[in-house]
C-alpha positions as YAML, in Angstrom:
chain: A
units: angstrom
residues:
- id: 1
  name: UNK
  ca: [85.69, 48.18, -45.52]
- id: 2
  name: UNK
  ca: [88.66, 46.83, -43.58]
- id: 3
  name: UNK
  ca: [89.19, 43.53, -41.86]
- id: 4
  name: UNK
  ca: [91.26, 42.10, -39.06]
- id: 5
  name: UNK
  ca: [93.38, 38.98, -38.88]
- id: 6
  name: UNK
  ca: [92.12, 36.24, -36.58]
- id: 7
  name: UNK
  ca: [94.42, 33.73, -34.92]
- id: 8
  name: UNK
  ca: [92.65, 31.75, -32.23]
- id: 9
  name: UNK
  ca: [94.25, 29.08, -30.12]
- id: 10
  name: UNK
  ca: [92.64, 25.71, -30.35]
- id: 11
  name: UNK
  ca: [92.93, 22.43, -32.17]
- id: 12
  name: UNK
  ca: [92.35, 22.98, -34.99]
- id: 13
  name: UNK
  ca: [92.99, 26.71, -34.72]
- id: 14
  name: UNK
  ca: [90.68, 29.34, -36.18]
- id: 15
  name: UNK
  ca: [92.74, 31.37, -38.64]
- id: 16
  name: UNK
  ca: [91.47, 33.88, -41.12]
- id: 17
  name: UNK
  ca: [90.18, 37.39, -41.67]
- id: 18
  name: UNK
  ca: [87.18, 38.93, -39.95]
- id: 19
  name: UNK
  ca: [85.07, 41.51, -41.79]
- id: 20
  name: UNK
  ca: [83.00, 43.22, -39.14]
- id: 21
  name: UNK
  ca: [79.69, 44.89, -39.87]
- id: 22
  name: UNK
  ca: [78.29, 48.00, -38.24]
- id: 23
  name: UNK
  ca: [75.00, 46.19, -37.72]
- id: 24
  name: UNK
  ca: [76.28, 42.65, -37.08]
- id: 25
  name: UNK
  ca: [72.83, 41.30, -38.00]
- id: 26
  name: UNK
  ca: [74.12, 37.82, -38.79]
- id: 27
  name: UNK
  ca: [77.47, 36.16, -39.36]
- id: 28
  name: UNK
  ca: [78.91, 33.95, -42.09]
- id: 29
  name: UNK
  ca: [81.87, 31.59, -41.94]
- id: 30
  name: UNK
  ca: [83.23, 31.30, -45.47]
- id: 31
  name: UNK
  ca: [86.02, 29.00, -46.63]
- id: 32
  name: UNK
  ca: [87.90, 27.96, -49.75]
- id: 33
  name: UNK
  ca: [88.39, 25.03, -52.10]
- id: 34
  name: UNK
  ca: [91.08, 22.36, -52.28]
- id: 35
  name: UNK
  ca: [93.44, 24.52, -54.31]
- id: 36
  name: UNK
  ca: [92.82, 27.84, -52.64]
- id: 37
  name: UNK
  ca: [92.93, 29.76, -49.39]
- id: 38
  name: UNK
  ca: [91.06, 32.49, -47.54]
- id: 39
  name: UNK
  ca: [92.71, 35.14, -49.74]
- id: 40
  name: UNK
  ca: [90.87, 34.04, -52.88]
- id: 41
  name: UNK
  ca: [89.49, 37.02, -54.77]
- id: 42
  name: UNK
  ca: [85.90, 35.79, -54.84]
- id: 43
  name: UNK
  ca: [85.86, 35.21, -51.08]
- id: 44
  name: UNK
  ca: [87.26, 38.69, -50.41]
- id: 45
  name: UNK
  ca: [84.71, 40.30, -52.73]
- id: 46
  name: UNK
  ca: [81.84, 38.38, -51.15]
- id: 47
  name: UNK
  ca: [83.01, 39.25, -47.64]
- id: 48
  name: UNK
  ca: [83.14, 42.95, -48.49]
- id: 49
  name: UNK
  ca: [79.63, 42.98, -49.93]
- id: 50
  name: UNK
  ca: [78.20, 40.89, -47.09]
- id: 51
  name: UNK
  ca: [79.75, 43.08, -44.40]
- id: 52
  name: UNK
  ca: [78.49, 46.22, -46.13]
- id: 53
  name: UNK
  ca: [74.99, 44.73, -46.01]
- id: 54
  name: UNK
  ca: [75.11, 43.99, -42.28]
- id: 55
  name: UNK
  ca: [76.48, 40.45, -42.17]
- id: 56
  name: UNK
  ca: [79.87, 39.88, -40.55]
- id: 57
  name: UNK
  ca: [82.13, 37.43, -42.38]
- id: 58
  name: UNK
  ca: [85.00, 35.25, -41.25]
- id: 59
  name: UNK
  ca: [87.09, 34.14, -44.24]
- id: 60
  name: UNK
  ca: [88.95, 31.20, -42.77]
- id: 61
  name: UNK
  ca: [91.74, 28.85, -43.83]
- id: 62
  name: UNK
  ca: [90.93, 25.18, -43.40]
- id: 63
  name: UNK
  ca: [93.35, 23.21, -41.22]
- id: 64
  name: UNK
  ca: [95.02, 21.56, -44.23]
- id: 65
  name: UNK
  ca: [95.88, 25.00, -45.61]
- id: 66
  name: UNK
  ca: [97.13, 26.18, -42.24]
- id: 67
  name: UNK
  ca: [99.62, 23.31, -42.32]
- id: 68
  name: UNK
  ca: [101.00, 24.01, -45.80]
- id: 69
  name: UNK
  ca: [100.69, 26.90, -48.22]
- id: 70
  name: UNK
  ca: [100.17, 24.89, -51.40]
- id: 71
  name: UNK
  ca: [98.62, 21.66, -52.61]
- id: 72
  name: UNK
  ca: [95.30, 19.92, -52.02]
- id: 73
  name: UNK
  ca: [94.30, 18.21, -48.76]
- id: 74
  name: UNK
  ca: [95.87, 14.84, -48.20]
- id: 75
  name: UNK
  ca: [93.76, 11.70, -47.75]
- id: 76
  name: UNK
  ca: [92.40, 11.51, -44.25]
- id: 77
  name: UNK
  ca: [92.44, 15.27, -43.57]
- id: 78
  name: UNK
  ca: [88.75, 15.91, -44.23]
- id: 79
  name: UNK
  ca: [87.59, 15.13, -40.70]
- id: 80
  name: UNK
  ca: [90.08, 17.61, -39.25]
- id: 81
  name: UNK
  ca: [88.98, 20.23, -41.76]
- id: 82
  name: UNK
  ca: [85.39, 19.76, -40.61]
- id: 83
  name: UNK
  ca: [86.54, 20.17, -37.01]
- id: 84
  name: UNK
  ca: [88.17, 23.44, -38.02]
- id: 85
  name: UNK
  ca: [84.91, 24.68, -39.51]
- id: 86
  name: UNK
  ca: [83.08, 23.73, -36.33]
- id: 87
  name: UNK
  ca: [85.54, 25.78, -34.27]
- id: 88
  name: UNK
  ca: [85.14, 28.73, -36.67]
- id: 89
  name: UNK
  ca: [81.35, 28.65, -36.25]
- id: 90
  name: UNK
  ca: [81.77, 28.53, -32.47]
- id: 91
  name: UNK
  ca: [84.07, 31.56, -32.67]
- id: 92
  name: UNK
  ca: [81.46, 33.55, -34.57]
- id: 93
  name: UNK
  ca: [78.69, 32.49, -32.16]
- id: 94
  name: UNK
  ca: [80.80, 34.08, -29.46]
- id: 95
  name: UNK
  ca: [80.64, 37.40, -31.32]
- id: 96
  name: UNK
  ca: [76.96, 37.67, -32.20]
- id: 97
  name: UNK
  ca: [73.65, 36.47, -30.80]
- id: 98
  name: UNK
  ca: [71.84, 36.08, -34.11]
- id: 99
  name: UNK
  ca: [72.16, 33.62, -36.97]
- id: 100
  name: UNK
  ca: [75.48, 32.05, -37.92]
- id: 101
  name: UNK
  ca: [75.72, 30.80, -41.49]
- id: 102
  name: UNK
  ca: [78.30, 28.46, -42.98]
- id: 103
  name: UNK
  ca: [79.59, 28.30, -46.52]
- id: 104
  name: UNK
  ca: [82.43, 27.54, -48.80]
- id: 105
  name: UNK
  ca: [83.68, 27.04, -52.30]
- id: 106
  name: UNK
  ca: [84.03, 23.55, -53.79]
- id: 107
  name: UNK
  ca: [85.87, 21.30, -51.27]
- id: 108
  name: UNK
  ca: [85.20, 23.73, -48.43]
- id: 109
  name: UNK
  ca: [81.51, 23.76, -49.22]
- id: 110
  name: UNK
  ca: [81.39, 19.99, -49.40]
- id: 111
  name: UNK
  ca: [82.99, 19.67, -45.96]
- id: 112
  name: UNK
  ca: [80.51, 22.22, -44.64]
- id: 113
  name: UNK
  ca: [77.57, 20.16, -45.91]
- id: 114
  name: UNK
  ca: [78.98, 16.98, -44.38]
- id: 115
  name: UNK
  ca: [79.46, 18.76, -41.06]
- id: 116
  name: UNK
  ca: [75.91, 20.15, -41.03]
- id: 117
  name: UNK
  ca: [74.48, 16.79, -42.05]
- id: 118
  name: UNK
  ca: [76.11, 15.33, -38.92]
- id: 119
  name: UNK
  ca: [75.24, 18.32, -36.71]
- id: 120
  name: UNK
  ca: [72.16, 20.10, -38.10]
- id: 121
  name: UNK
  ca: [71.99, 22.47, -35.14]
- id: 122
  name: UNK
  ca: [75.46, 23.87, -35.86]
- id: 123
  name: UNK
  ca: [74.52, 26.51, -38.46]
- id: 124
  name: UNK
  ca: [71.36, 28.34, -39.47]
- id: 125
  name: UNK
  ca: [71.90, 28.19, -43.23]
- id: 126
  name: UNK
  ca: [74.49, 27.39, -45.89]
- id: 127
  name: UNK
  ca: [76.05, 29.11, -48.91]
- id: 128
  name: UNK
  ca: [77.59, 26.63, -51.34]
- id: 129
  name: UNK
  ca: [79.73, 27.92, -54.20]
- id: 130
  name: UNK
  ca: [80.55, 25.46, -57.01]
- id: 131
  name: UNK
  ca: [79.62, 22.33, -55.08]
- id: 132
  name: UNK
  ca: [81.87, 19.49, -56.38]
- id: 133
  name: UNK
  ca: [79.08, 17.04, -57.14]
- id: 134
  name: UNK
  ca: [81.51, 14.62, -58.76]
- id: 135
  name: UNK
  ca: [85.05, 14.56, -60.12]
- id: 136
  name: UNK
  ca: [85.31, 15.79, -63.73]
- id: 137
  name: UNK
  ca: [84.40, 12.97, -66.11]
- id: 138
  name: UNK
  ca: [83.01, 10.75, -63.33]
- id: 139
  name: UNK
  ca: [79.30, 11.62, -63.09]
- id: 140
  name: UNK
  ca: [78.46, 8.16, -61.70]
- id: 141
  name: UNK
  ca: [80.44, 8.83, -58.51]
- id: 142
  name: UNK
  ca: [78.21, 11.41, -56.88]
- id: 143
  name: UNK
  ca: [79.10, 13.03, -53.55]
- id: 144
  name: UNK
  ca: [75.56, 13.16, -52.20]
- id: 145
  name: UNK
  ca: [75.37, 10.34, -49.66]
- id: 146
  name: UNK
  ca: [74.82, 12.85, -46.83]
- id: 147
  name: UNK
  ca: [72.30, 15.08, -48.66]
- id: 148
  name: UNK
  ca: [69.23, 13.35, -47.12]
- id: 149
  name: UNK
  ca: [70.48, 14.52, -43.70]
- id: 150
  name: UNK
  ca: [70.71, 18.22, -44.65]
- id: 151
  name: UNK
  ca: [67.80, 19.89, -42.87]
- id: 152
  name: UNK
  ca: [68.88, 23.54, -42.87]
- id: 153
  name: UNK
  ca: [68.37, 26.04, -45.74]
- id: 154
  name: UNK
  ca: [71.01, 25.56, -48.49]
- id: 155
  name: UNK
  ca: [71.72, 28.12, -51.23]
- id: 156
  name: UNK
  ca: [73.79, 26.76, -54.13]
- id: 157
  name: UNK
  ca: [75.66, 28.83, -56.75]
- id: 158
  name: UNK
  ca: [76.80, 26.89, -59.83]
- id: 159
  name: UNK
  ca: [78.35, 27.82, -63.17]
- id: 160
  name: UNK
  ca: [76.68, 26.39, -66.25]
- id: 161
  name: UNK
  ca: [80.07, 25.11, -67.49]
- id: 162
  name: UNK
  ca: [81.29, 23.56, -64.24]
- id: 163
  name: UNK
  ca: [82.90, 20.17, -64.97]
- id: 164
  name: UNK
  ca: [82.25, 19.11, -61.35]
- id: 165
  name: UNK
  ca: [78.49, 19.12, -61.91]
- id: 166
  name: UNK
  ca: [76.05, 20.33, -64.55]
- id: 167
  name: UNK
  ca: [73.07, 22.46, -63.63]
- id: 168
  name: UNK
  ca: [70.79, 19.51, -64.41]
- id: 169
  name: UNK
  ca: [72.84, 17.23, -62.15]
- id: 170
  name: UNK
  ca: [72.77, 19.76, -59.32]
- id: 171
  name: UNK
  ca: [69.00, 20.23, -59.62]
- id: 172
  name: UNK
  ca: [68.50, 16.47, -59.42]
- id: 173
  name: UNK
  ca: [70.79, 16.23, -56.39]
- id: 174
  name: UNK
  ca: [68.94, 19.01, -54.55]
- id: 175
  name: UNK
  ca: [65.82, 16.86, -54.55]
- id: 176
  name: UNK
  ca: [67.62, 14.61, -52.04]
- id: 177
  name: UNK
  ca: [67.84, 17.45, -49.50]
- id: 178
  name: UNK
  ca: [64.85, 17.67, -47.13]
- id: 179
  name: UNK
  ca: [65.70, 21.22, -46.11]
- id: 180
  name: UNK
  ca: [64.78, 24.27, -48.18]
- id: 181
  name: UNK
  ca: [67.08, 24.80, -51.21]
- id: 182
  name: UNK
  ca: [67.66, 27.25, -54.02]
- id: 183
  name: UNK
  ca: [70.02, 27.26, -56.99]
- id: 184
  name: UNK
  ca: [71.57, 30.39, -58.52]
- id: 185
  name: UNK
  ca: [73.14, 29.64, -61.91]
- id: 186
  name: UNK
  ca: [75.97, 31.67, -63.44]
- id: 187
  name: UNK
  ca: [75.85, 31.54, -67.23]
- id: 188
  name: UNK
  ca: [78.97, 30.40, -69.08]
- id: 189
  name: UNK
  ca: [80.99, 30.18, -65.84]
- id: 190
  name: UNK
  ca: [83.20, 27.26, -64.87]
- id: 191
  name: UNK
  ca: [84.25, 25.99, -61.46]
- id: 192
  name: UNK
  ca: [85.74, 29.38, -60.52]
- id: 193
  name: UNK
  ca: [82.37, 31.06, -61.21]
- id: 194
  name: UNK
  ca: [84.07, 33.49, -63.55]
- id: 195
  name: UNK
  ca: [86.09, 35.05, -60.74]
- id: 196
  name: UNK
  ca: [89.43, 34.91, -62.57]
- id: 197
  name: UNK
  ca: [90.99, 36.20, -65.76]
- id: 198
  name: UNK
  ca: [89.70, 38.64, -68.36]
- id: 199
  name: UNK
  ca: [86.13, 37.40, -68.03]
- id: 200
  name: UNK
  ca: [85.95, 38.28, -64.33]
- id: 201
  name: UNK
  ca: [82.38, 39.08, -63.34]
- id: 202
  name: UNK
  ca: [82.32, 42.16, -61.17]
- id: 203
  name: UNK
  ca: [78.59, 41.87, -60.59]
- id: 204
  name: UNK
  ca: [78.68, 38.32, -59.22]
- id: 205
  name: UNK
  ca: [79.33, 39.07, -55.50]
- id: 206
  name: UNK
  ca: [76.36, 41.43, -55.39]
- id: 207
  name: UNK
  ca: [74.10, 38.88, -57.09]
- id: 208
  name: UNK
  ca: [75.15, 36.14, -54.68]
- id: 209
  name: UNK
  ca: [74.73, 38.28, -51.58]
- id: 210
  name: UNK
  ca: [71.31, 39.64, -52.57]
- id: 211
  name: UNK
  ca: [70.10, 36.22, -53.66]
- id: 212
  name: UNK
  ca: [71.28, 34.55, -50.46]
- id: 213
  name: UNK
  ca: [69.72, 37.22, -48.25]
- id: 214
  name: UNK
  ca: [66.36, 36.96, -50.03]
- id: 215
  name: UNK
  ca: [66.52, 33.18, -49.70]
- id: 216
  name: UNK
  ca: [67.08, 33.39, -45.94]
- id: 217
  name: UNK
  ca: [64.41, 36.02, -45.27]
...
């Protein structure tokens, strides 16, 4: 299934790739981690499966990635990245009249949770891939201060070998979220969820999409 490039005016701009669906039942804004962009293989694969199942997907570049092609976000850019996600959700709400979902991998997912903790009416559900619960080797410095404000359904996908958070740590953190949650674990996968290299898991996008749809319905 094809997609079209999106370049919306605004500040921050909405830039990315729109995978339309014949049914357009719901829509999902999906973004990347600190070291990636909207062209990441896992995001493309997920977008193709979602759109084939009736959910339109906008794979979008966060503002920090729009400004430079490489490197992580600089200190102080997170608020602007959240503003970019808010604009992307608004763009998708202009296309459909049903649910708009928000998700992302690692850093992008974390910013999405912070945004929805501040504005719970913004999205109707979240898809969180490899949530960066803490920096590798620093399990005492958890990034969960906003979790008690998350009131919308949140579906987490975590590899069992992710150095940013063990399955046990994620399960404990989910107890802080008052909204409905579910955790899908990916055996022997690291922070990339097995989406790279020789061990690439072709079945993963289908498992994530079917699991997320069942969770929402």
